[in-house]
């Protein structure tokens, strides 16, 4: 399949250029089963615009925005879940956030099931998991081309987290049940950490001292000490965990639980669950606003998007979305 390269030069300029005054924050959401990219107002929770992706059967699972909040990158993964038979996505679709219109794509040489994108703010590169190749691909936003890769050494390297200093990258390898540790500057695999027979998602603490992943065989969150790159603690949860995100102040870790109508709140000083947030059942992914006041989360089980007040730990907005909302990203107001 050929994908339009136009206007990739313009997209590259948008990715690196300055943002016009008065730009507002936008909440980006991708819905897997109707293969759609959505743009919401995070204050009113009204959908501003949306566009169907160009992947045919291949759906986007995750999304990220450029630092200036102008464009969005949606890796088109495929038509199945991780580790399951299905199509292998071969490109990242690029959207203008203001209009949700497609403005180009980033092609891989073959189907790789691209999944989780994150920014390496130290190099300005976009890092994206490419599961079929057992790698994390490195993309230059100036040229919108793949310029290198880092081996994970494992199947199903689904999600990644980068330490704040940019030196080490960690991947959650779902079916193998392991975590890969990678040297980013050297682009090499350092170590593989066994966790269980199945893990899901991954996050770093704000200070870079901990990497967290959710054991899918037991209701426990696993904490890895990044100095030793070994499992240091297992934190009991009220249900099997899924995604994780720290609060801006670094005090808490929000843990989504796919089978529960709640998000667990872990105190990172005591490493214990100290409260829970009542939510729709089956929250998968959450993001926290830069000011630390709110969290936003998606529930694929109920097709809902929620806004959480982190001062009171309560859901204050709850709206239906497209079918199977998953990845989301909040752009910062400038």
Short mmCIF file of C-alpha atoms in Angstrom, two decimals:
data_model
loop_
_atom_site.label_atom_id
_atom_site.label_comp_id
_atom_site.label_asym_id
_atom_site.label_seq_id
_atom_site.Cartn_x
_atom_site.Cartn_y
_atom_site.Cartn_z
CA UNK A 1 0.00 0.00 0.00
CA UNK A 2 1.29 3.46 -0.92
CA UNK A 3 0.64 6.36 1.38
CA UNK A 4 0.55 10.02 0.47
CA UNK A 5 3.74 11.90 1.24
CA UNK A 6 1.97 15.25 0.71
CA UNK A 7 2.37 17.52 2.47
CA UNK A 8 5.04 15.98 4.68
CA UNK A 9 7.33 18.98 4.30
CA UNK A 10 4.56 21.16 5.71
CA UNK A 11 3.95 18.64 8.46
CA UNK A 12 7.61 18.73 9.42
CA UNK A 13 7.50 22.52 9.62
CA UNK A 14 4.42 22.34 11.80
CA UNK A 15 6.07 19.81 14.08
CA UNK A 16 9.05 22.06 14.72
CA UNK A 17 7.67 25.51 14.11
CA UNK A 18 6.29 28.07 16.53
CA UNK A 19 2.71 27.99 17.77
CA UNK A 20 0.44 30.92 17.09
CA UNK A 21 -0.65 32.96 20.10
CA UNK A 22 -3.75 31.91 21.98
CA UNK A 23 -3.77 28.24 20.96
CA UNK A 24 -5.99 26.18 23.23
CA UNK A 25 -5.45 22.80 24.79
CA UNK A 26 -6.97 19.86 22.93
CA UNK A 27 -7.71 16.31 24.01
CA UNK A 28 -6.94 13.76 21.30
CA UNK A 29 -8.59 10.33 21.34
CA UNK A 30 -8.43 7.39 18.93
CA UNK A 31 -11.27 4.86 18.79
CA UNK A 32 -10.20 1.45 17.54
CA UNK A 33 -13.38 -0.17 16.26
CA UNK A 34 -14.53 2.75 14.13
CA UNK A 35 -10.90 3.67 13.27
CA UNK A 36 -11.38 7.36 14.00
CA UNK A 37 -9.21 10.24 15.24
CA UNK A 38 -11.14 12.62 17.54
CA UNK A 39 -10.37 16.11 18.87
CA UNK A 40 -12.14 17.26 22.06
CA UNK A 41 -12.22 20.47 24.07
CA UNK A 42 -10.88 19.29 27.46
CA UNK A 43 -12.90 21.92 29.33
CA UNK A 44 -16.35 21.43 27.81
CA UNK A 45 -15.76 17.82 26.74
CA UNK A 46 -17.45 18.56 23.43
CA UNK A 47 -16.03 16.95 20.30
CA UNK A 48 -14.61 19.64 18.01
CA UNK A 49 -13.89 17.48 14.98
CA UNK A 50 -13.03 13.92 13.93
CA UNK A 51 -11.76 12.01 10.88
CA UNK A 52 -11.68 8.36 9.91
CA UNK A 53 -8.17 6.96 9.57
CA UNK A 54 -6.79 5.78 6.22
CA UNK A 55 -5.57 2.35 7.30
CA UNK A 56 -8.32 0.23 5.79
CA UNK A 57 -8.57 -2.60 8.32
CA UNK A 58 -5.62 -1.22 10.33
CA UNK A 59 -6.72 0.84 13.34
CA UNK A 60 -4.82 3.36 15.41
CA UNK A 61 -4.45 2.39 19.06
CA UNK A 62 -2.37 5.31 20.34
CA UNK A 63 -1.81 9.00 19.56
CA UNK A 64 0.69 11.76 20.34
CA UNK A 65 0.96 15.44 19.44
CA UNK A 66 3.92 17.57 18.40
CA UNK A 67 5.30 19.81 21.12
CA UNK A 68 3.64 22.86 19.60
CA UNK A 69 0.22 21.18 19.65
CA UNK A 70 -0.30 21.55 15.91
CA UNK A 71 -0.12 18.02 14.54
CA UNK A 72 -0.94 14.52 15.73
CA UNK A 73 0.73 11.20 14.97
CA UNK A 74 -1.42 8.04 14.97
CA UNK A 75 0.43 4.72 14.43
CA UNK A 76 -1.93 2.36 12.59
CA UNK A 77 -1.41 -0.93 14.40
CA UNK A 78 -3.62 -3.48 12.66
CA UNK A 79 -7.03 -5.10 13.11
CA UNK A 80 -6.32 -7.29 16.13
CA UNK A 81 -5.05 -7.17 19.69
CA UNK A 82 -1.46 -7.64 20.75
CA UNK A 83 -0.15 -11.12 20.01
CA UNK A 84 -3.27 -12.12 18.08
CA UNK A 85 -3.53 -13.03 14.39
CA UNK A 86 -4.43 -10.13 12.13
CA UNK A 87 -3.10 -7.46 9.82
CA UNK A 88 0.22 -5.71 10.38
CA UNK A 89 0.04 -1.93 10.09
CA UNK A 90 2.81 -0.29 8.04
CA UNK A 91 2.54 3.47 8.62
CA UNK A 92 1.80 6.36 10.94
CA UNK A 93 -0.93 8.75 9.85
CA UNK A 94 -0.34 12.46 10.47
CA UNK A 95 -3.23 14.86 11.19
CA UNK A 96 -3.68 18.60 11.52
CA UNK A 97 -5.21 18.95 14.98
CA UNK A 98 -7.20 22.12 14.26
CA UNK A 99 -9.18 20.43 11.48
CA UNK A 100 -8.48 16.71 12.06
CA UNK A 101 -7.58 16.55 8.36
CA UNK A 102 -4.86 14.10 7.25
CA UNK A 103 -1.70 15.89 6.14
CA UNK A 104 0.57 12.93 5.35
CA UNK A 105 2.03 9.69 6.61
CA UNK A 106 5.27 8.10 7.78
CA UNK A 107 5.90 4.78 6.05
CA UNK A 108 7.68 1.70 7.33
CA UNK A 109 9.26 -0.67 4.78
CA UNK A 110 6.81 -3.45 5.69
CA UNK A 111 4.11 -4.29 8.24
CA UNK A 112 5.49 -3.74 11.75
CA UNK A 113 2.41 -3.13 13.94
CA UNK A 114 3.52 0.33 15.12
CA UNK A 115 1.97 1.09 18.48
CA UNK A 116 3.13 3.40 21.27
CA UNK A 117 4.71 6.76 20.32
CA UNK A 118 6.67 8.90 22.79
CA UNK A 119 8.95 11.91 22.39
CA UNK A 120 12.64 11.78 23.25
CA UNK A 121 12.90 15.41 24.31
CA UNK A 122 16.70 15.15 24.52
CA UNK A 123 17.11 14.42 20.82
CA UNK A 124 13.79 15.64 19.42
CA UNK A 125 13.16 12.19 17.93
CA UNK A 126 9.85 10.32 17.97
CA UNK A 127 10.19 6.79 19.37
CA UNK A 128 7.57 4.24 18.31
CA UNK A 129 7.24 0.55 19.17
CA UNK A 130 7.40 -1.67 16.07
CA UNK A 131 6.37 -5.07 17.37
CA UNK A 132 6.90 -7.31 14.36
CA UNK A 133 10.54 -6.22 14.10
CA UNK A 134 11.08 -6.51 17.90
CA UNK A 135 12.30 -2.92 17.90
CA UNK A 136 11.58 0.63 18.85
CA UNK A 137 11.85 2.77 15.70
CA UNK A 138 13.40 6.23 15.76
CA UNK A 139 11.70 8.86 13.57
CA UNK A 140 13.10 12.27 12.68
CA UNK A 141 10.20 14.78 12.69
CA UNK A 142 12.14 17.13 10.39
CA UNK A 143 12.10 14.61 7.55
CA UNK A 144 9.24 12.40 8.76
CA UNK A 145 11.40 9.33 8.09
CA UNK A 146 12.60 6.36 10.12
CA UNK A 147 16.28 7.00 10.87
CA UNK A 148 17.15 4.10 13.16
CA UNK A 149 15.96 1.51 15.64
CA UNK A 150 16.67 0.03 19.06
CA UNK A 151 16.25 -3.74 19.56
CA UNK A 152 13.92 -4.91 22.34
CA UNK A 153 14.94 -8.54 21.93
CA UNK A 154 11.36 -9.68 22.53
CA UNK A 155 8.02 -10.29 20.89
CA UNK A 156 5.06 -7.99 21.59
CA UNK A 157 7.02 -4.94 22.78
CA UNK A 158 3.81 -2.97 23.11
CA UNK A 159 4.42 0.09 25.30
CA UNK A 160 7.54 2.06 26.24
CA UNK A 161 8.74 4.50 28.89
CA UNK A 162 11.83 6.71 28.75
CA UNK A 163 13.70 7.82 31.86
CA UNK A 164 13.84 11.61 32.36
CA UNK A 165 17.55 11.78 31.50
CA UNK A 166 16.85 10.13 28.13
CA UNK A 167 19.49 7.43 28.58
CA UNK A 168 17.42 4.31 29.23
CA UNK A 169 14.24 3.12 27.56
CA UNK A 170 12.00 0.32 28.85
CA UNK A 171 9.46 -1.75 26.91
CA UNK A 172 6.62 -3.90 28.25
CA UNK A 173 6.70 -7.18 26.30
CA UNK A 174 3.16 -8.45 26.76
CA UNK A 175 3.08 -12.19 25.93
CA UNK A 176 6.64 -12.92 27.01
CA UNK A 177 5.85 -11.23 30.33
CA UNK A 178 9.13 -9.35 30.42
CA UNK A 179 10.55 -5.82 30.46
CA UNK A 180 13.38 -4.89 28.08
CA UNK A 181 15.96 -2.31 29.15
CA UNK A 182 17.61 -0.37 26.32
CA UNK A 183 20.49 2.08 26.03
CA UNK A 184 19.10 4.90 23.88
CA UNK A 185 22.34 6.69 22.84
CA UNK A 186 24.01 3.34 21.99
CA UNK A 187 20.81 1.92 20.49
CA UNK A 188 21.31 -1.47 22.12
CA UNK A 189 19.53 -3.90 24.41
CA UNK A 190 20.99 -3.97 27.92
CA UNK A 191 18.85 -6.46 29.81
CA UNK A 192 15.57 -8.38 29.92
CA UNK A 193 13.71 -8.51 33.24
CA UNK A 194 11.29 -11.43 33.82
CA UNK A 195 7.99 -10.42 35.48
CA UNK A 196 5.37 -13.13 34.88
CA UNK A 197 3.77 -14.91 31.91
CA UNK A 198 1.99 -11.71 30.84
CA UNK A 199 2.39 -7.99 31.50
CA UNK A 200 0.63 -4.85 30.33
CA UNK A 201 1.80 -1.25 29.85
CA UNK A 202 4.58 0.68 31.54
CA UNK A 203 5.41 4.05 33.11
CA UNK A 204 8.29 5.84 34.80
CA UNK A 205 8.09 7.80 38.03
CA UNK A 206 8.75 11.51 37.52
CA UNK A 207 12.15 11.26 39.22
CA UNK A 208 13.19 8.28 37.11
CA UNK A 209 13.82 6.04 40.12
CA UNK A 210 11.06 3.56 39.28
CA UNK A 211 9.55 1.79 36.32
CA UNK A 212 6.08 0.32 36.84
CA UNK A 213 4.28 -2.44 34.95
CA UNK A 214 1.11 -4.42 35.64
CA UNK A 215 1.33 -8.18 36.11
CA UNK A 216 -1.63 -9.67 34.22
CA UNK A 217 -1.63 -12.96 36.16
CA UNK A 218 -2.24 -11.46 39.60
CA UNK A 219 -3.57 -8.16 41.02
CA UNK A 220 -0.13 -6.67 41.55
CA UNK A 221 1.78 -3.68 40.27
CA UNK A 222 5.48 -4.40 39.76
CA UNK A 223 8.06 -1.74 40.65
CA UNK A 224 11.50 -1.95 39.05
CA UNK A 225 14.46 -0.10 40.60
CA UNK A 226 16.14 1.70 37.66
CA UNK A 227 19.54 1.69 39.37
CA UNK A 228 19.69 -2.10 39.47
CA UNK A 229 17.08 -2.84 36.77
CA UNK A 230 15.62 -5.53 38.98
CA UNK A 231 12.18 -6.04 40.50
CA UNK A 232 12.15 -4.31 43.88
CA UNK A 233 8.53 -4.30 45.00
CA UNK A 234 5.14 -5.82 44.21
CA UNK A 235 2.20 -3.62 45.18
CA UNK A 236 -1.15 -5.27 45.92
CA UNK A 237 -4.05 -3.86 43.88
CA UNK A 238 -7.83 -4.25 44.25
CA UNK A 239 -7.92 -5.78 40.77
CA UNK A 240 -5.57 -6.69 37.94
CA UNK A 241 -3.83 -3.51 36.82
CA UNK A 242 -3.45 -2.21 33.29
CA UNK A 243 -2.13 1.30 32.56
CA UNK A 244 -0.24 3.67 34.87
CA UNK A 245 0.50 7.39 34.99
CA UNK A 246 2.11 9.52 37.75
CA UNK A 247 0.56 12.74 38.99
CA UNK A 248 2.46 15.94 38.20
CA UNK A 249 3.61 16.43 41.79
CA UNK A 250 5.09 12.91 41.79
CA UNK A 251 3.17 11.88 44.91
CA UNK A 252 0.82 9.36 43.35
CA UNK A 253 0.55 6.81 40.59
CA UNK A 254 -2.84 6.28 38.95
CA UNK A 255 -3.39 2.62 38.04
CA UNK A 256 -6.20 1.69 35.67
CA UNK A 257 -7.82 -1.71 36.14
CA UNK A 258 -9.42 -3.18 33.02
CA UNK A 259 -11.86 -5.37 34.94
CA UNK A 260 -12.83 -2.90 37.67
CA UNK A 261 -15.06 0.21 37.82
CA UNK A 262 -12.24 2.16 39.47
CA UNK A 263 -8.73 3.58 39.19
CA UNK A 264 -6.37 2.73 42.06
CA UNK A 265 -4.25 5.52 43.57
CA UNK A 266 -0.81 4.41 44.77
CA UNK A 267 1.17 6.57 47.22
CA UNK A 268 4.71 6.54 45.83
CA UNK A 269 6.24 7.17 49.24
CA UNK A 270 4.64 4.17 50.94
CA UNK A 271 4.16 2.13 47.74
CA UNK A 272 0.62 1.23 48.78
CA UNK A 273 -2.85 1.83 47.38
CA UNK A 274 -4.33 4.67 49.45
CA UNK A 275 -7.65 5.23 47.67
CA UNK A 276 -9.65 4.49 44.55
CA UNK A 277 -11.53 6.63 42.05
CA UNK A 278 -14.97 5.38 41.00
CA UNK A 279 -15.14 5.31 37.19
CA UNK A 280 -16.93 3.49 34.37
CA UNK A 281 -15.77 -0.12 34.20
CA UNK A 282 -12.70 -1.03 32.21
CA UNK A 283 -10.58 2.12 32.09
CA UNK A 284 -7.48 1.34 30.01
CA UNK A 285 -5.46 4.51 29.65
CA UNK A 286 -5.16 7.85 31.45
CA UNK A 287 -3.25 11.11 31.03
CA UNK A 288 -2.72 13.94 33.51
CA UNK A 289 -3.01 17.63 32.65
CA UNK A 290 0.25 19.66 32.84
CA UNK A 291 -1.14 21.75 35.72
CA UNK A 292 -1.79 18.56 37.70
CA UNK A 293 -5.45 19.38 38.34
CA UNK A 294 -7.15 16.80 36.14
CA UNK A 295 -6.80 13.35 34.63
CA UNK A 296 -8.51 12.13 31.47
CA UNK A 297 -9.20 8.46 30.81
CA UNK A 298 -10.81 6.13 28.27
CA UNK A 299 -13.03 3.09 28.83
CA UNK A 300 -13.11 0.73 25.81
CA UNK A 301 -15.60 -1.50 27.65
CA UNK A 302 -18.24 1.24 27.92
CA UNK A 303 -17.16 3.54 25.03
CA UNK A 304 -16.75 6.46 27.40
CA UNK A 305 -14.28 9.29 28.03
CA UNK A 306 -14.00 10.71 31.55
CA UNK A 307 -12.46 13.73 33.28
CA UNK A 308 -11.24 13.32 36.86
CA UNK A 309 -10.70 16.11 39.39
CA UNK A 310 -7.43 15.18 41.12
CA UNK A 311 -8.20 17.50 44.01
CA UNK A 312 -11.22 15.43 45.00
CA UNK A 313 -10.40 12.19 43.11
CA UNK A 314 -13.84 12.13 41.51
CA UNK A 315 -15.13 11.90 37.95
CA UNK A 316 -16.59 15.30 36.99
CA UNK A 317 -17.32 14.70 33.30
CA UNK A 318 -18.32 11.53 31.47
CA UNK A 319 -19.24 11.44 27.78
CA UNK A 320 -19.74 8.71 25.14
CA UNK A 321 -17.16 8.44 22.36
CA UNK A 322 -16.74 6.33 19.26
CA UNK A 323 -16.36 2.57 19.54
CA UNK A 324 -13.55 1.27 21.78
CA UNK A 325 -11.71 4.47 22.79
CA UNK A 326 -8.13 3.72 23.78
CA UNK A 327 -5.12 6.00 23.26
CA UNK A 328 -5.38 9.66 24.24
CA UNK A 329 -3.14 12.72 24.49
CA UNK A 330 -3.58 16.20 25.93
CA UNK A 331 -1.90 19.13 24.21
CA UNK A 332 -0.80 22.04 26.39
CA UNK A 333 -2.29 25.50 25.94
CA UNK A 334 0.31 28.03 24.74
#
